[in-house]
Coordinates of C-alpha atoms and ligand atoms in Angstrom, one line a residue:
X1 CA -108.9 -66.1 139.2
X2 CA -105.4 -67.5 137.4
X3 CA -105.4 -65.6 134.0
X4 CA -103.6 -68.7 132.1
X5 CA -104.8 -71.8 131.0
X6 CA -102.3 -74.6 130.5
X7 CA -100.2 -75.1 127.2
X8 CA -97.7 -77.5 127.9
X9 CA -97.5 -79.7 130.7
X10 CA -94.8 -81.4 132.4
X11 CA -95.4 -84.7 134.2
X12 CA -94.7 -85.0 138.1
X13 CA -95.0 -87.9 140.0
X14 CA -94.8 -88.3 143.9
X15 CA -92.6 -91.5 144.9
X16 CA -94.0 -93.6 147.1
X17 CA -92.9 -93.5 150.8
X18 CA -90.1 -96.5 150.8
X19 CA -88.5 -94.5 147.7
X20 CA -88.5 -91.2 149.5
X21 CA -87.0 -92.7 152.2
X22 CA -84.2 -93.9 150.0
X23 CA -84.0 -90.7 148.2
X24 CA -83.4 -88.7 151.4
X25 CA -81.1 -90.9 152.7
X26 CA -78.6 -91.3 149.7
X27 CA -79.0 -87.1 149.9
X28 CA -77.4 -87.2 153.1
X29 CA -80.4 -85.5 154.6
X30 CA -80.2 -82.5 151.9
X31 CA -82.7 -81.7 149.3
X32 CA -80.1 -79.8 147.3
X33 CA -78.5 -83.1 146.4
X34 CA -81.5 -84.5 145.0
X35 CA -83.0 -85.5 141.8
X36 CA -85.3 -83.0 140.8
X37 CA -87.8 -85.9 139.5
X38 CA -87.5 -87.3 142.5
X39 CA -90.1 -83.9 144.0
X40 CA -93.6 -83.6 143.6
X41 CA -93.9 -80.0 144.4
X42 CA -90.5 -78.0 144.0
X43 CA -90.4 -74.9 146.1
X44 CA -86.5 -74.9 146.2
X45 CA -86.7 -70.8 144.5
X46 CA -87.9 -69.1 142.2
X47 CA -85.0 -68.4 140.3
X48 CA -85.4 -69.1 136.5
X49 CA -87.7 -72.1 137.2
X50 CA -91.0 -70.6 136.3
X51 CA -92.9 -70.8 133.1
X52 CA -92.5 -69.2 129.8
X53 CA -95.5 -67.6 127.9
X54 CA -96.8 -68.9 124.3
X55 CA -95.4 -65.5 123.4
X56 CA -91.7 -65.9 124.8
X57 CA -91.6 -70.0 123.6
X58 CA -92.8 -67.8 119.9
X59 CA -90.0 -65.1 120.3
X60 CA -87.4 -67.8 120.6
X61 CA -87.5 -68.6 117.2
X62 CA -86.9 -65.1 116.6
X63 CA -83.7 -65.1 118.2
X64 CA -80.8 -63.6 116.0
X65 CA -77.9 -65.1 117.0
X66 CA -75.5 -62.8 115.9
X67 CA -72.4 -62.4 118.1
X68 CA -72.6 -58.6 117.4
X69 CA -75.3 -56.1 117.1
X70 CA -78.1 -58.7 117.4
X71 CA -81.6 -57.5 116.6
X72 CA -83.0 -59.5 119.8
X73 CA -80.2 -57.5 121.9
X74 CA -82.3 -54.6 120.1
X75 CA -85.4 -55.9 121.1
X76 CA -84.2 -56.6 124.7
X77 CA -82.5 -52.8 125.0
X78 CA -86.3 -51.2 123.9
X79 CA -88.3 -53.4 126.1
X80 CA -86.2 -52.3 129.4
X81 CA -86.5 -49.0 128.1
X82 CA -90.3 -49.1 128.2
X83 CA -90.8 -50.9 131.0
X84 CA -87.9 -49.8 133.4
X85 CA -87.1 -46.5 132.1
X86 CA -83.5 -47.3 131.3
X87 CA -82.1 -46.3 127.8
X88 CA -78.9 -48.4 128.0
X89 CA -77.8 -51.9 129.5
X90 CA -75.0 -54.1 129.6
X91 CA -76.2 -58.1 129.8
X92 CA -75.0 -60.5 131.8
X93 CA -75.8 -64.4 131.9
X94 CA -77.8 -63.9 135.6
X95 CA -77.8 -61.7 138.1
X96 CA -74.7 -62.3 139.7
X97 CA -72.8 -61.9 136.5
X98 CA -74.8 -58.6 136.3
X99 CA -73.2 -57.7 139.6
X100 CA -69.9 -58.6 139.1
X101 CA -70.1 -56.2 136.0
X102 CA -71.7 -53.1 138.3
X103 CA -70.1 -53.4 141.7
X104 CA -67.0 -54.5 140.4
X105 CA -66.6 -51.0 138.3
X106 CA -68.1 -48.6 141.0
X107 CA -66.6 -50.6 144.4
X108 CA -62.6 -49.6 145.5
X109 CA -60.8 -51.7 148.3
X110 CA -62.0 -50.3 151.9
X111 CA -65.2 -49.1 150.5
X112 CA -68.5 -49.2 152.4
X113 CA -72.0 -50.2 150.5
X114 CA -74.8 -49.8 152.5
X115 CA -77.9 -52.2 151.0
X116 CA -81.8 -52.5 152.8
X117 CA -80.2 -56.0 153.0
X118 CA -77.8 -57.6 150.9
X119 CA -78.8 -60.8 148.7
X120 CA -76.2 -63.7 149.4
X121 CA -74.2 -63.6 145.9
X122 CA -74.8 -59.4 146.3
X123 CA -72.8 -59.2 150.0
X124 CA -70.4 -61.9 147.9
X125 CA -69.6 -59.4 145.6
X126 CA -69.0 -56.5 147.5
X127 CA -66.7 -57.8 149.5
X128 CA -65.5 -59.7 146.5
X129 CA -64.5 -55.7 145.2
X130 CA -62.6 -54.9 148.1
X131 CA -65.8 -53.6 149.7
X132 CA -67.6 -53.9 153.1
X133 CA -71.4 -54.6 153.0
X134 CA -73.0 -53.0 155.8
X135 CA -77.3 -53.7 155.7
X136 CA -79.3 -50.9 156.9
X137 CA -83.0 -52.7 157.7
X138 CA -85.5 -50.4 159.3
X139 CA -86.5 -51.8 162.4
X140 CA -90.4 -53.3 161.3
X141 CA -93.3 -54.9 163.2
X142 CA -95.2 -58.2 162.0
X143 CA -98.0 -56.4 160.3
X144 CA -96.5 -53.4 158.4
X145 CA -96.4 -52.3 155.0
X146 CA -93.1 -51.7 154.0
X147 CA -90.7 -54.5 156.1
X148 CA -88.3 -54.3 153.4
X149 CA -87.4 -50.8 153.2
X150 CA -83.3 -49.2 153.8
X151 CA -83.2 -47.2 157.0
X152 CA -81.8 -44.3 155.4
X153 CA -80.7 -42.7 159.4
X154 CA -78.3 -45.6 159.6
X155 CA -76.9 -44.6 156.2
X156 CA -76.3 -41.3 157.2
X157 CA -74.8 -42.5 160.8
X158 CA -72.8 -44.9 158.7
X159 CA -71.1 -42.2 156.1
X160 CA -70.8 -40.4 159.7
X161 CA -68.4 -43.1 160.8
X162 CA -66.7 -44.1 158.2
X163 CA -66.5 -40.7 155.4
X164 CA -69.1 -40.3 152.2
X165 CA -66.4 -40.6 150.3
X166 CA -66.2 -44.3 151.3
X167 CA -69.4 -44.9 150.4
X168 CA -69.8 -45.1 146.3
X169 CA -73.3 -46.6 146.3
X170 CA -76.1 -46.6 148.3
X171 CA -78.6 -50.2 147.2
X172 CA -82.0 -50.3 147.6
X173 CA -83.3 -54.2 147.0
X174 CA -86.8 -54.1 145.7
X175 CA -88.7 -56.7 147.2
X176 CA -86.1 -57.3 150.0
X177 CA -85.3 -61.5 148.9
X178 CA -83.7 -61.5 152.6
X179 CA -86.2 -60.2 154.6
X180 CA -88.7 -62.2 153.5
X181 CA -89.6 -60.6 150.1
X182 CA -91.2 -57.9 151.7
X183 CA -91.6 -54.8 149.7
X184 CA -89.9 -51.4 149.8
X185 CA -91.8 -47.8 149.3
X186 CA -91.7 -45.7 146.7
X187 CA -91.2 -43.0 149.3
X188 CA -88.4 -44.8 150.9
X189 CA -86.9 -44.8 147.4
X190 CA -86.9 -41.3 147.3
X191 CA -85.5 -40.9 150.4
X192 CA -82.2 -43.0 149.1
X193 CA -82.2 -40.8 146.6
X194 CA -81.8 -37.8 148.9
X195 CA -79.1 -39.4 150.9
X196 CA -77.5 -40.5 147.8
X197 CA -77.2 -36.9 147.0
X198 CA -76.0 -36.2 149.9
X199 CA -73.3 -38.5 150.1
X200 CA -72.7 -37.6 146.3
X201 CA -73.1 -41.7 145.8
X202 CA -74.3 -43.5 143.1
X203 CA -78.2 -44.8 143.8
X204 CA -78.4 -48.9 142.8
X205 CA -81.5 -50.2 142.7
X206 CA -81.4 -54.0 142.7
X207 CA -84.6 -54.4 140.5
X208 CA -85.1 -58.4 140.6
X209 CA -88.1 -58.4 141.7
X210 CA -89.5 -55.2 140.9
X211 CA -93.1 -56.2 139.6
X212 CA -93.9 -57.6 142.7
X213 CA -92.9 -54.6 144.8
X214 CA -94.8 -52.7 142.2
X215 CA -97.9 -54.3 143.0
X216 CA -97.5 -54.2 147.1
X217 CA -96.7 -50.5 146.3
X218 CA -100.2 -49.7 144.3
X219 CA -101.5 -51.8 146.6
X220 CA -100.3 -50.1 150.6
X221 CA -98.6 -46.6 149.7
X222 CA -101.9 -44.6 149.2
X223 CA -100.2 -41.9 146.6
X224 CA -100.4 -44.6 144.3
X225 CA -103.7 -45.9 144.7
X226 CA -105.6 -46.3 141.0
X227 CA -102.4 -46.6 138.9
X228 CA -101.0 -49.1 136.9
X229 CA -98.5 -51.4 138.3
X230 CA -96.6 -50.4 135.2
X231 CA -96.4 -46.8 136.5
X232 CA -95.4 -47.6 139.9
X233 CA -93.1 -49.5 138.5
X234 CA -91.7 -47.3 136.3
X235 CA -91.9 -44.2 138.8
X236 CA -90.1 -46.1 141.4
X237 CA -87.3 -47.1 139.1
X238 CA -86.7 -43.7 138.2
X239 CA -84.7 -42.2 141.1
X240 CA -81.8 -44.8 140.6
X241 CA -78.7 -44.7 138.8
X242 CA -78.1 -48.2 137.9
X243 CA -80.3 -50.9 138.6
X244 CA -78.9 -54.3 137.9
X245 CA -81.9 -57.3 137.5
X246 CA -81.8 -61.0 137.3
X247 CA -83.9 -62.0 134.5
X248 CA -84.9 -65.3 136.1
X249 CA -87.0 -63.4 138.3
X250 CA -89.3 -60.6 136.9
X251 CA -87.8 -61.4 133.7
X252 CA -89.6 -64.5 133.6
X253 CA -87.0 -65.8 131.7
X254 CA -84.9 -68.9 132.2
X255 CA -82.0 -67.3 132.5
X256 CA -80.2 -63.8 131.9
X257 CA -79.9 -60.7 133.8
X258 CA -78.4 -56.9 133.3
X259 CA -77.2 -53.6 134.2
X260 CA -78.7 -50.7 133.1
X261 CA -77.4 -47.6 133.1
X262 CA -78.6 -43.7 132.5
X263 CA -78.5 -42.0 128.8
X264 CA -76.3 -39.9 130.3
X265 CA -73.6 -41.6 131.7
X266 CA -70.9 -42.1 129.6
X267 CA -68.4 -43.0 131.9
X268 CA -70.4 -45.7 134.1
X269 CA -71.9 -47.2 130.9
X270 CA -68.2 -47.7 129.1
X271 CA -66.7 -48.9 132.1
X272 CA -69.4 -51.5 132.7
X273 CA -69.5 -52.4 129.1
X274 CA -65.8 -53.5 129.0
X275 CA -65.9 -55.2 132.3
X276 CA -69.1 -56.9 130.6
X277 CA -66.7 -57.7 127.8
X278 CA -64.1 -59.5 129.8
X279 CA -66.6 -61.3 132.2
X280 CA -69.9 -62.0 130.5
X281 CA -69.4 -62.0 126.7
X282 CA -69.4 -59.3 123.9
X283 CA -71.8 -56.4 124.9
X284 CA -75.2 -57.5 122.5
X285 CA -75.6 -60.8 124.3
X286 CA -73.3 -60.9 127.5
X287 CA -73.4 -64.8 128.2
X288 CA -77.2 -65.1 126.9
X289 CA -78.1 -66.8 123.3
X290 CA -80.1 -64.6 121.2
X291 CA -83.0 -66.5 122.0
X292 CA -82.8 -65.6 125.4
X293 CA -82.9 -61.9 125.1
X294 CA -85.5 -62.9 123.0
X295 CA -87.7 -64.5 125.7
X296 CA -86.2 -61.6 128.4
X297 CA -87.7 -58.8 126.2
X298 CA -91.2 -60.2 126.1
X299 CA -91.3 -61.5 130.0
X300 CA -90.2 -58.3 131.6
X301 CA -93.2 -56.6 129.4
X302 CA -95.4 -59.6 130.6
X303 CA -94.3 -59.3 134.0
X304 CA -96.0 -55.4 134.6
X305 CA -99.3 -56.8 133.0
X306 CA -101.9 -56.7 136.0
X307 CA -103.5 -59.9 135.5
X308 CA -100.0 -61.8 135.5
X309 CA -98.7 -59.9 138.8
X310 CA -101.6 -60.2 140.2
X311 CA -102.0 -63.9 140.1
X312 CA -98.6 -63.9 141.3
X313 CA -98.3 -62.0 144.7
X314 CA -101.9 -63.2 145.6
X315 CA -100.6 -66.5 144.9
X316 CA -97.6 -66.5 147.5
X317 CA -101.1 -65.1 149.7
X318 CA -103.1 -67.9 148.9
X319 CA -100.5 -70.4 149.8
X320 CA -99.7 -68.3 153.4
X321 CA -103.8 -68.2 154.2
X322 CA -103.5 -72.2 153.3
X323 CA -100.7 -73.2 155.8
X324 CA -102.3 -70.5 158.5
X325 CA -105.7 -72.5 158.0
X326 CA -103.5 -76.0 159.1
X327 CA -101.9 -73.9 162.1
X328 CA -98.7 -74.0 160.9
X329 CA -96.8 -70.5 162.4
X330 CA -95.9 -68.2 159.3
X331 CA -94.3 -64.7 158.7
X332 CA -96.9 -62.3 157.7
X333 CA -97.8 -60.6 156.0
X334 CA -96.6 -62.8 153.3
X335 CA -93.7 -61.2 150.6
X336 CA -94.2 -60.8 146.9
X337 CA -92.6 -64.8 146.1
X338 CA -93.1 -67.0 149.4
X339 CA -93.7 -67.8 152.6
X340 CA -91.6 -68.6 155.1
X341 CA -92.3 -71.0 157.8
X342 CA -90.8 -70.8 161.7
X343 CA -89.6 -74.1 162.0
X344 CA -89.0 -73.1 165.9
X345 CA -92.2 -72.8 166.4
X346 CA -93.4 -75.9 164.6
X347 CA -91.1 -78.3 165.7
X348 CA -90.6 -77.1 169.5
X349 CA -88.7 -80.1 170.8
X350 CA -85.7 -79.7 168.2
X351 CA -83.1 -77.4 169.2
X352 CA -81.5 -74.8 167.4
X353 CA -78.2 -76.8 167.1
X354 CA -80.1 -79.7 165.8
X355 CA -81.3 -77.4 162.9
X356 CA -84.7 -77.5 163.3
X357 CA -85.8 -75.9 160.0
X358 CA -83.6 -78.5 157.6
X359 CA -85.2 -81.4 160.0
X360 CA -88.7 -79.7 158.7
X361 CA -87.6 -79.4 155.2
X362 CA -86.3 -83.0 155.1
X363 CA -90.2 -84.3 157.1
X364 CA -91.7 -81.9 154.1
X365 CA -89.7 -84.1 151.6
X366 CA -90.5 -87.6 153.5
X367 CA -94.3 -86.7 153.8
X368 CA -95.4 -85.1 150.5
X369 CA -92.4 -84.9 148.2
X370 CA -92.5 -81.3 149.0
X371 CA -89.0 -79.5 148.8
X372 CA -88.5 -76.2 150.5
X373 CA -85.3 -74.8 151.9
X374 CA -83.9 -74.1 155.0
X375 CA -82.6 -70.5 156.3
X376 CA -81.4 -70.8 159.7
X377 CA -78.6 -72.6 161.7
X378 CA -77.8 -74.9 158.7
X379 CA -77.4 -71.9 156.1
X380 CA -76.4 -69.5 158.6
X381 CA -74.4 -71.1 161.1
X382 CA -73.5 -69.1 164.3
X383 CA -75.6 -66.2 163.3
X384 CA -78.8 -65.6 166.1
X385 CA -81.4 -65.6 163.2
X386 CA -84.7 -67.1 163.2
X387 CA -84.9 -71.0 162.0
X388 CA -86.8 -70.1 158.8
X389 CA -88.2 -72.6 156.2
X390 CA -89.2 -71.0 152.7
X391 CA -91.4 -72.1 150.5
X392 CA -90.8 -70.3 147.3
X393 CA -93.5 -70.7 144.1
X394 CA -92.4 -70.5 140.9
X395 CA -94.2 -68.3 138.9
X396 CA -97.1 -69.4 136.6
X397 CA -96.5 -72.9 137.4
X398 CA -98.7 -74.3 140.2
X399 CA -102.2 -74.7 140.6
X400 CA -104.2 -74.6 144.1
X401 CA -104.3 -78.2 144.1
X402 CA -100.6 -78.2 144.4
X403 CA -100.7 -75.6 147.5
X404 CA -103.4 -77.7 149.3
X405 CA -101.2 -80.5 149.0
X406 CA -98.5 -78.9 150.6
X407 CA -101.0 -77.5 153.1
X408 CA -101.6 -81.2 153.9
X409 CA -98.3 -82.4 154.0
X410 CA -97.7 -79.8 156.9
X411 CA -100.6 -80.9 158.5
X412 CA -99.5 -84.8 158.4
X413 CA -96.2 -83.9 159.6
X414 CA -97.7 -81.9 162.1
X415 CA -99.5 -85.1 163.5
X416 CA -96.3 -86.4 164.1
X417 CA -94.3 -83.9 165.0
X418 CA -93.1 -85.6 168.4
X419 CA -91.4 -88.3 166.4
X420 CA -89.8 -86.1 164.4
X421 CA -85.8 -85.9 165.0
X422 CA -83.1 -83.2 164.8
X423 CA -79.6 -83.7 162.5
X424 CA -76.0 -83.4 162.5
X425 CA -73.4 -82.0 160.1
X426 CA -71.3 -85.1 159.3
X427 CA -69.5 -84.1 156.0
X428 CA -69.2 -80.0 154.9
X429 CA -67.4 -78.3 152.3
X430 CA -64.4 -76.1 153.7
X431 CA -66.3 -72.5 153.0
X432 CA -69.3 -72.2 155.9
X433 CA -70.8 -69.7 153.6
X434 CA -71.7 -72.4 151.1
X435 CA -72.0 -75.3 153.4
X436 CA -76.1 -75.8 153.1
X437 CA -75.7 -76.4 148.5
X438 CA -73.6 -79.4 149.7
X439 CA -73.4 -80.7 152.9
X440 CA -74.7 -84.4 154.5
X441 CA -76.5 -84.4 157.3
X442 CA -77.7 -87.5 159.6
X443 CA -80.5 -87.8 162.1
X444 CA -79.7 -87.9 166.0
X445 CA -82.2 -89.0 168.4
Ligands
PLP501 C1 -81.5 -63.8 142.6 C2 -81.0 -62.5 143.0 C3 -79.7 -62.0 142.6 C4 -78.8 -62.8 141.8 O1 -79.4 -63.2 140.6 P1 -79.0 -64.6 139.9 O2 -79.7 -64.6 138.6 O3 -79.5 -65.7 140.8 O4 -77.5 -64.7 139.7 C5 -79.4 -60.8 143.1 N1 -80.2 -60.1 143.9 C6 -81.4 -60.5 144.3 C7 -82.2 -59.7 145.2 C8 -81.8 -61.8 143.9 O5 -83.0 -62.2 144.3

C-alpha cells in the first residue's frame, strides 16, 4: 500500500497517434530531443524528477539565502550527520559537481581507481583527473542477492599489476546504477574496507542511492534482519571515508548533491572545500539556493523512513512483475529504481547494428507515449553489452494505473512486433561517448 496521498497534481495528456508520429519524427527518432509534454509516462531517469513532500515544498520557505554561513546549510550539515553518519560536507549543485570536487582532490595523473562499476559522469571524471577507471564487478547469476557488489580479488590482482600506491581510492557504488541498480552487501562493504587498508587507499562510497540498497540489505543479508533501514543504512555508510551523493536521488530533492568527509580529516575536508570553492560556489551552498539545502535536509531524512522506501523498491517490483505478466523478457531480480528490458529478446528480427533497444524505446513512445531509454549499441557503440531498455520510475510520482499502462503498451507493441523496424545513425555529435543525448536516427527496412 502507497503511504502518500496526492497534494498537487500535474496534468499529463497522451497525444493522439498522428501527433506522436510527428513528434518522433521531428526528434529524429530520439526521445532525448523531445518535449517533455509531449510523454504520457516519463521513465527517462530518476534523477531529480521525483516529487517533493508537503514537508520539503514547507522547508523551502525556510530557506536562508545567505551567501555565507546559511542556517539551511546548517540544517543540511545536521541532517547528513544523522542520517549518513558524516559530520562534515562540502556541497555541490549535483552529483557530478560533487565528483569533480572529490576525485579531482584525491586522483594524480596515471592513477588507478578501481569502482564495483563506474557511473558514466563518475568514469568521466576519473579519467578527467588524470586517472584510469578500472570496474571490478563480481561475476553474478540471474537470481542472486548482491549483483552489484566490487569483487575485491580483482582489486587486489589490480594493485598487484599496477602498485597500491597507484591506487588512491577504492569506490564502492551503492545500488550499482550500471548494473542494473542492483544492491551491494554490507559485508562486501567491509571487505573494501579491508582492502582499502591494505592498499593504504582512501574508501569512496558513492552513496546515491543508498536507501534503496539499505532496504535490499535488511531485506537479503540475514545479519540485518529486524533492523531499521535507517541502521543499515547508517552501519553500511560507516566503513567509508568519503562518500559523495547526488541529491536528486535519495535526496529526493530536485537538485543538489555533496561530499562528505570524516571529523577527522583535516586535510581531505580543506582541500575539497577549496576545490568546492573554485568549482561549485562558496562552501555553505556550493551551486544550491538556500531553499534547496532546505528541501535536501528534509528528503534525505524522508528517504530512510520505511514506509517511503518501501513504496519505492517494491514499486520498481511491481512494475517488473507487471511487464513479466505481458511476457515481455526482463532482468531480475529487479534493482532498487527500474527495470530493464532485453530489447534482443523482444524484438528478435532487429539486429544489433540496427539498435534494437532505441527501435523499442522509439515503438514505446509511438504506442503509449511511454519514454524509456536505450542502453546498448546506440549508447554504447562497439562495446559487446546487452541491448538494454530501462524503464526508470521516479520516485513518489506514479500510480499503478500508470505501470499497467505501460504494461499494455509493451503488450500492443508486442502484437506487432514483426512490423516493427530497426534504425540508422544519420547525424552524431563528434564525441561517441555522448552520441545517444543528441543524435537523429532514421528507420531502415
Ligand atoms: C546520478 C549519479 C551520479 C551523478 O549525479 P548527478 O546528480 O546526475 O550529477 C553519480 N553516481 C551515480 C551512481 C549516479 O546514479
Amino acid at each position: 500500500m502507497r503511504a502518500y496521498k496526492a497534494k498537487a497534481v500535474e496534468r499529463i495528456s497522451l497525444p493522439d497517434r498522428e501527433a506522436r508520429d510527428r513528434h518522433l519524427r521531428e526528434a529524429g527518432y530520439n526521445v532525448f530531443n523531445l518535449d517533455a509534454d509531449a510523454v504520457f509516462v516519463d521513465l527517462l531517469t530518476d534523477s531529480g524528477t521525483g516529487t517533493m513532500s508537503d514537508e520539503q515544498w514547507a522547508a523551502l520557505m525556510r530557506g536562508d539565502e545567505a551567501y555565507a554561513g546559511s542556517e539551511s546549510f546548517r540544517r543540511l550539515e545536521s541532517a547528513v550527520a544523522d542520517v549518513m553518519g558524516f559530520e562534515r560536507i562540502v556541497p555541490a549543485h549535483q552529483g557530478r559537481g560533487a565528483e569533480n570536487v572529490l576525485y579531482g582532490t584525491i586522483i594524480s595523473e596515471g592513477d588507478y581507481v578501481p569502482n564495483n562499476t563506474h557511473f558514466d559522469t563518475t568514469r568521466a571524471h576519473v579519467v578527467n583527473s588524470g586517472g584510469e577507471p578500472v570496474d571490478c564487478p563480481v561475476e553474478s547469476e540471474a537470481g542472486d542477492p548482491f549483483q552489484g557488489n566490487l569483487d575485491v580479488a580483482a582489486v587486489r590482482d589490480l594493485a598487484d599489476e599496477v602498485g597500491a600506491e597507484r591506487i588512491p581510492a577504492v569506490v564502492v557504488t551503492i545500488t550499482n546504477n550500471s548494473m542494473a541498480g542492483q544492491p551491494v552487501s554490507v559485508e562486501n562493504v567491509r571487505a573494501a574496507r579491508d582492502v582499502a587498508d591494505e592498499l593504504d587507499a582512501r574508501l569512496v562510497v558513492d552513496a546515491c542511492r543508498f536507501a534503496e540498497n539499505a532496504y535490499f540489505v535488511r531485506q537479503r543479508e540475514p545479519e540485518f534482519e529486524g533492523e531499521s533501514v535507517a541502521d543499515v543504512a547508517r552501519e553500511q555508510l560507516s566503513y567509508a571515508d568519503a562518500v559523495v551523493m547526488s541529491g536528486k536521488k535519495d535526496g529526493l530533492a530536485n537538485v543538489g548533491g555533496f561530499v562528505g568527509v570524516r571529523e577527522d580529516d583535516d586535510e581531505l575536508y580543506e582541500r575539497t572545500r577549496q576545490r568546492g570553492i573554485l568549482y561549485e560556489g562558496f562552501t555553505t551552498y556550493g551551486g544550491m539556493a538556500g531553499r534547496d539545502l532546505e528541501a535536501m535536509a528534509v528528503g534525505l531524512r524522508e528517504a530512510v523512513e520505511e514506509a517511503y522506501v518501501e513504496s519505492r523498491v517494491e514499486q520498481v517490483a511491481e512494475l517488473g512483475e507487471l511487464l513479466q505478466e505481458v511476457g515481455v523478457p526482463i532482468r531480475t531480480p529487479t534493482g532498487g529504481h527500474a527495470v530493464y528490458v532485453d530489447a534482443e529478446e523482444f524484438l528478435p528480427s532487429i539486429p544489433r547494428e540496427r539498435f534494437p533497444g532505441q527501435a523499442l524505446v522509439c515503438e514505446l513512445y509511438r504506442e503509449g507515449g511511454v519514454r524509456g531509454v536505450e542502453l546498448g549499441e546506440f549508447a554504447f557503440p562497439g562495446e559487446s553489452r546487452p541491448q538494454l531498455v530501462r524503464l526508470c520510475l521516479p520516485r513518489r510520482t506514479y500510480f499503478r494505473d500508470h505501470l499497467e499502462h505501460v504494461a499494455e503498451t509493451f503488450a500492443d507493441v508486442a502484437e506487432r512486433r514483426g512490423e516493427v523496424s530497426g534504425l540508422e545513425v544519420i547525424d552524431e555529435p563528434e564525441m561517441a561517448e555522448l552520441r545517444h543525448f543528441s543524435a537523429e536516427l532514421r528507420p531502415v527496412e
